[in-house]
């Protein structure tokens, strides 16, 4: 039976960005958004399974012109996949499904953008990219190092994703870290190919009132030093709890402190200018009913990343 198309007009686009049909077809899109509503191993507040849809809903209200880049990044083409069905069988099967889809996207030369869901998902795109690129760096913006060997009975817990990435032999740079265990602190001290920029180091420049001027501007220098550890190409994973929870309260594990909007943008713009970025994800949005600010922040962050990483829609 032939499929009957709906008549033209009067339809609100239900894709990331609310992008018009000519810029949201799979064949011509450079970017493919994969929503993964999964939060099986969440340990504190559950609900990140609602994150991807909240980001897509908020994204339809984005201004698609980027005044900083003076371009319209969506013109590169953004196709949005339907939400991936997580497996009830456990984390490994869900990760396998995501890896399969990301590999398929890479075969079609798409730039993958995964929307989580919990952070354990990041291992899947990283594994898929590893099949294609022998070596790359992973930049992780996060309040947590996620370097535990295992947590609550599984190695595929959100608290272990950094460790799983690192043991693939990839270079890992973490920024914004402000909650770790003793086990993780010892691991960080001993590990190679791992650079951790702690949040408190970034906030040292809050101390210009101290008697010694040597603290002035230290945050910027620390950031620059951390980013110098990245080697091409780069995968970027943003756990939204990297932000100050005053700005981003809608996360499962909020931590006081954290980065502000413009510091995160500065980091991402720098990475897009200096490096070839091969994919990214934004994870851990746990929407709060009636509070749309955090959802919109997450949606705008994704769109800013596309502008930075794909050269304002040119690359
Ligand atoms: Mn985190």
XYZ file of C-alpha atoms and ligand atoms in Angstrom:
316
model
C 0.000 0.000 0.000
C 1.349 3.392 -0.951
C 1.975 5.842 1.875
C -0.213 8.944 1.591
C 1.705 12.142 2.495
C -0.087 14.810 4.552
C -0.946 18.030 2.659
C 1.740 20.741 2.649
C 1.734 23.516 5.252
C 0.369 24.092 8.761
C 2.682 21.538 10.438
C 4.981 22.399 13.304
C 8.339 20.697 12.644
C 9.043 18.094 15.340
C 12.795 17.847 14.878
C 15.776 19.371 16.677
C 15.692 23.111 16.020
C 12.254 22.985 14.405
C 14.238 23.074 11.169
C 12.206 23.334 7.929
C 11.890 20.151 5.814
C 14.521 21.117 3.216
C 17.173 21.276 5.984
C 16.035 18.264 8.018
C 16.187 15.393 5.510
C 18.527 12.516 6.239
C 20.130 12.386 2.799
C 21.357 15.995 2.808
C 21.889 16.499 6.571
C 25.459 16.749 7.868
C 24.268 16.357 11.472
C 22.091 13.592 12.890
C 20.570 13.924 16.361
C 19.963 10.671 18.246
C 17.682 10.932 21.311
C 18.250 8.160 23.894
C 15.696 8.255 26.747
C 17.613 5.991 29.124
C 18.261 6.271 32.872
C 18.502 2.703 34.160
C 21.545 3.136 36.465
C 20.764 6.644 37.776
C 21.672 6.694 41.472
C 20.154 9.929 42.858
C 17.195 11.627 41.143
C 15.834 9.581 38.205
C 14.216 11.250 35.218
C 16.940 11.824 32.620
C 14.902 9.547 30.349
C 12.726 12.644 29.809
C 15.751 14.759 28.872
C 15.977 14.161 25.110
C 12.331 15.045 24.402
C 12.561 18.149 26.630
C 15.634 19.298 24.672
C 13.916 18.744 21.322
C 10.728 20.511 22.489
C 12.765 23.493 23.754
C 14.887 23.539 20.583
C 11.866 24.354 18.426
C 11.875 27.777 20.135
C 15.520 28.524 19.325
C 16.521 31.509 17.237
C 18.281 29.766 14.364
C 20.503 32.728 13.505
C 23.649 32.764 15.640
C 24.602 36.398 16.269
C 28.051 35.485 17.572
C 28.967 33.436 14.488
C 26.834 35.624 12.199
C 25.480 32.540 10.475
C 22.618 30.066 10.452
C 24.193 26.768 11.550
C 21.052 24.732 10.699
C 21.741 25.227 6.988
C 24.248 22.411 7.250
C 21.218 20.104 7.654
C 20.045 18.572 10.923
C 18.145 15.303 10.806
C 16.521 14.037 14.010
C 16.084 10.299 14.536
C 13.144 8.975 16.562
C 14.043 8.172 20.191
C 16.010 4.948 20.514
C 14.243 2.280 22.534
C 16.387 1.331 25.555
C 16.661 -2.337 26.456
C 15.126 -3.590 29.685
C 17.772 -6.330 29.663
C 20.380 -3.959 31.119
C 22.987 -1.338 30.269
C 25.089 -3.486 27.946
C 22.304 -4.166 25.455
C 21.266 -0.489 25.395
C 24.873 0.551 24.799
C 25.140 -2.022 22.008
C 22.051 -0.579 20.310
C 23.393 2.979 20.494
C 26.805 1.861 19.207
C 25.149 0.129 16.245
C 23.193 3.258 15.300
C 26.206 5.567 15.686
C 28.338 3.231 13.529
C 25.629 3.345 10.880
C 25.623 7.162 11.024
C 29.416 7.236 10.632
C 29.160 4.975 7.576
C 26.929 7.655 6.060
C 29.452 10.394 7.006
C 27.082 12.015 9.476
C 28.170 14.086 12.467
C 26.513 12.303 15.419
C 24.909 14.244 18.265
C 23.520 12.079 21.052
C 20.998 13.471 23.518
C 20.843 11.645 26.879
C 19.745 10.125 29.031
C 22.334 9.230 31.595
C 26.056 9.630 31.109
C 26.870 5.909 30.808
C 25.543 6.206 27.231
C 28.642 8.134 26.129
C 30.633 4.916 25.964
C 28.565 3.837 22.941
C 29.433 6.681 20.525
C 33.037 6.565 21.769
C 33.249 2.850 20.936
C 31.677 3.395 17.526
C 34.123 6.219 16.738
C 37.013 4.042 17.881
C 36.230 1.610 15.064
C 36.735 4.452 12.594
C 39.413 6.641 14.154
C 42.259 4.743 15.770
C 43.107 7.514 18.187
C 41.235 10.557 19.393
C 40.759 12.634 22.518
C 37.619 12.869 24.607
C 36.781 16.179 26.273
C 34.416 15.672 29.205
C 32.742 18.668 30.842
C 31.320 17.355 34.095
C 31.076 17.870 37.859
C 32.065 14.222 38.301
C 35.095 12.338 37.041
C 33.077 9.111 36.545
C 36.306 7.153 37.016
C 35.024 4.386 39.286
C 35.946 0.839 38.311
C 32.377 -0.207 38.986
C 29.387 1.238 40.852
C 26.252 -0.364 42.271
C 27.132 -3.697 40.737
C 27.854 -2.689 37.140
C 30.840 -1.439 35.169
C 28.381 0.358 32.899
C 27.071 2.731 35.540
C 27.080 6.491 34.826
C 29.767 6.829 37.551
C 32.181 4.657 35.520
C 31.970 6.115 32.024
C 35.261 8.050 32.281
C 37.068 4.917 33.386
C 35.624 2.864 30.503
C 36.678 5.538 28.007
C 40.162 5.780 29.497
C 40.705 2.025 29.426
C 40.065 2.044 25.665
C 43.452 3.791 25.536
C 41.984 7.152 24.564
C 43.281 10.491 25.801
C 40.771 11.963 28.264
C 40.563 15.601 29.395
C 38.028 16.453 32.113
C 37.003 19.988 33.094
C 34.812 21.202 35.971
C 35.344 18.229 38.291
C 34.235 18.873 41.872
C 33.077 15.560 43.367
C 35.290 12.459 43.392
C 36.049 9.478 45.620
C 39.424 8.623 47.133
C 39.697 5.727 44.661
C 39.232 8.170 41.782
C 41.697 10.709 43.222
C 44.363 8.005 43.424
C 43.562 6.848 39.912
C 43.919 10.411 38.594
C 47.343 10.787 40.230
C 48.649 7.544 38.700
C 46.979 7.513 35.263
C 48.593 8.491 31.978
C 46.591 10.081 29.145
C 44.259 11.633 31.672
C 44.171 15.315 32.526
C 41.732 16.593 35.129
C 40.998 20.274 35.549
C 39.242 20.649 38.891
C 36.536 23.247 39.317
C 38.239 24.822 42.330
C 41.322 25.471 40.187
C 39.166 27.423 37.730
C 37.782 29.579 40.492
C 41.121 30.640 41.882
C 40.733 33.967 40.105
C 37.890 34.729 42.493
C 40.648 35.564 44.909
C 42.177 38.822 43.620
C 41.436 40.311 47.042
C 44.034 38.016 48.572
C 47.302 39.765 49.445
C 49.327 38.072 46.718
C 48.610 39.116 43.100
C 49.831 35.723 41.832
C 46.249 34.355 41.919
C 44.882 36.875 39.456
C 43.579 35.354 36.242
C 44.639 31.861 37.316
C 41.342 30.323 36.127
C 41.967 31.236 32.493
C 45.513 29.921 32.591
C 44.383 26.644 34.154
C 41.783 26.226 31.415
C 44.278 26.917 28.662
C 46.702 24.419 30.161
C 43.975 21.746 30.370
C 42.847 22.267 26.775
C 46.441 21.999 25.556
C 46.240 18.281 26.423
C 43.709 17.641 23.646
C 44.952 15.897 20.523
C 43.089 15.759 17.222
C 40.441 14.633 16.535
C 38.178 15.302 19.518
C 34.866 13.917 20.804
C 33.015 16.217 23.223
C 30.706 15.013 25.981
C 28.856 17.535 28.142
C 27.253 16.379 31.379
C 24.952 19.292 32.184
C 25.906 19.117 35.866
C 29.165 20.833 34.862
C 27.153 24.077 35.048
C 26.481 25.978 38.245
C 23.239 24.365 39.533
C 21.790 27.869 39.990
C 21.844 27.978 36.184
C 21.184 24.291 35.573
C 19.157 22.824 38.451
C 17.598 20.113 36.256
C 20.230 17.409 36.735
C 20.147 14.148 38.650
C 23.221 14.927 40.774
C 23.628 18.695 41.289
C 26.919 19.901 42.776
C 27.532 23.418 44.120
C 30.075 25.479 42.215
C 30.486 24.836 38.535
C 30.903 26.720 35.301
C 28.851 29.596 33.953
C 27.315 29.790 30.471
C 30.026 31.928 28.875
C 32.922 29.910 30.272
C 31.444 26.755 28.754
C 30.895 28.533 25.426
C 34.458 29.842 25.494
C 35.789 26.302 25.957
C 33.608 24.867 23.189
C 34.432 27.642 20.738
C 38.137 27.182 21.381
C 37.841 23.423 20.757
C 35.918 24.025 17.517
C 38.537 26.486 16.286
C 41.623 24.448 17.211
C 40.445 20.908 16.622
C 38.502 18.660 14.319
C 35.473 17.525 16.313
C 34.027 14.134 15.292
C 30.866 13.999 17.404
C 29.325 15.166 20.648
C 26.695 14.490 23.251
C 24.747 16.389 25.886
C 23.548 14.207 28.750
C 21.899 14.141 32.166
C 19.075 16.650 31.684
C 16.461 15.681 34.268
C 13.585 18.090 33.504
C 11.727 19.853 36.309
C 7.989 20.226 35.608
C 7.075 23.830 34.811
C 10.687 25.048 34.659
C 11.702 25.417 31.028
C 14.925 27.429 31.521
C 17.239 24.420 31.923
C 15.684 22.618 28.947
C 16.190 25.685 26.784
C 19.787 26.075 28.013
C 20.486 22.474 26.980
C 18.896 22.995 23.551
C 20.827 26.211 22.942
C 24.045 24.555 24.072
C 23.593 21.817 21.457
C 22.948 24.424 18.761
C 25.975 26.521 19.805
C 28.121 23.380 19.620
C 26.961 22.673 16.072
C 27.872 26.225 15.096
C 31.316 26.008 16.716
C 32.203 22.459 15.618
C 30.885 22.666 12.064
C 32.243 26.152 11.422
C 28.991 28.070 11.628
C 27.328 25.716 9.163
C 30.146 25.702 6.593
C 32.042 22.561 7.541
Mn 28.199 14.309 36.290
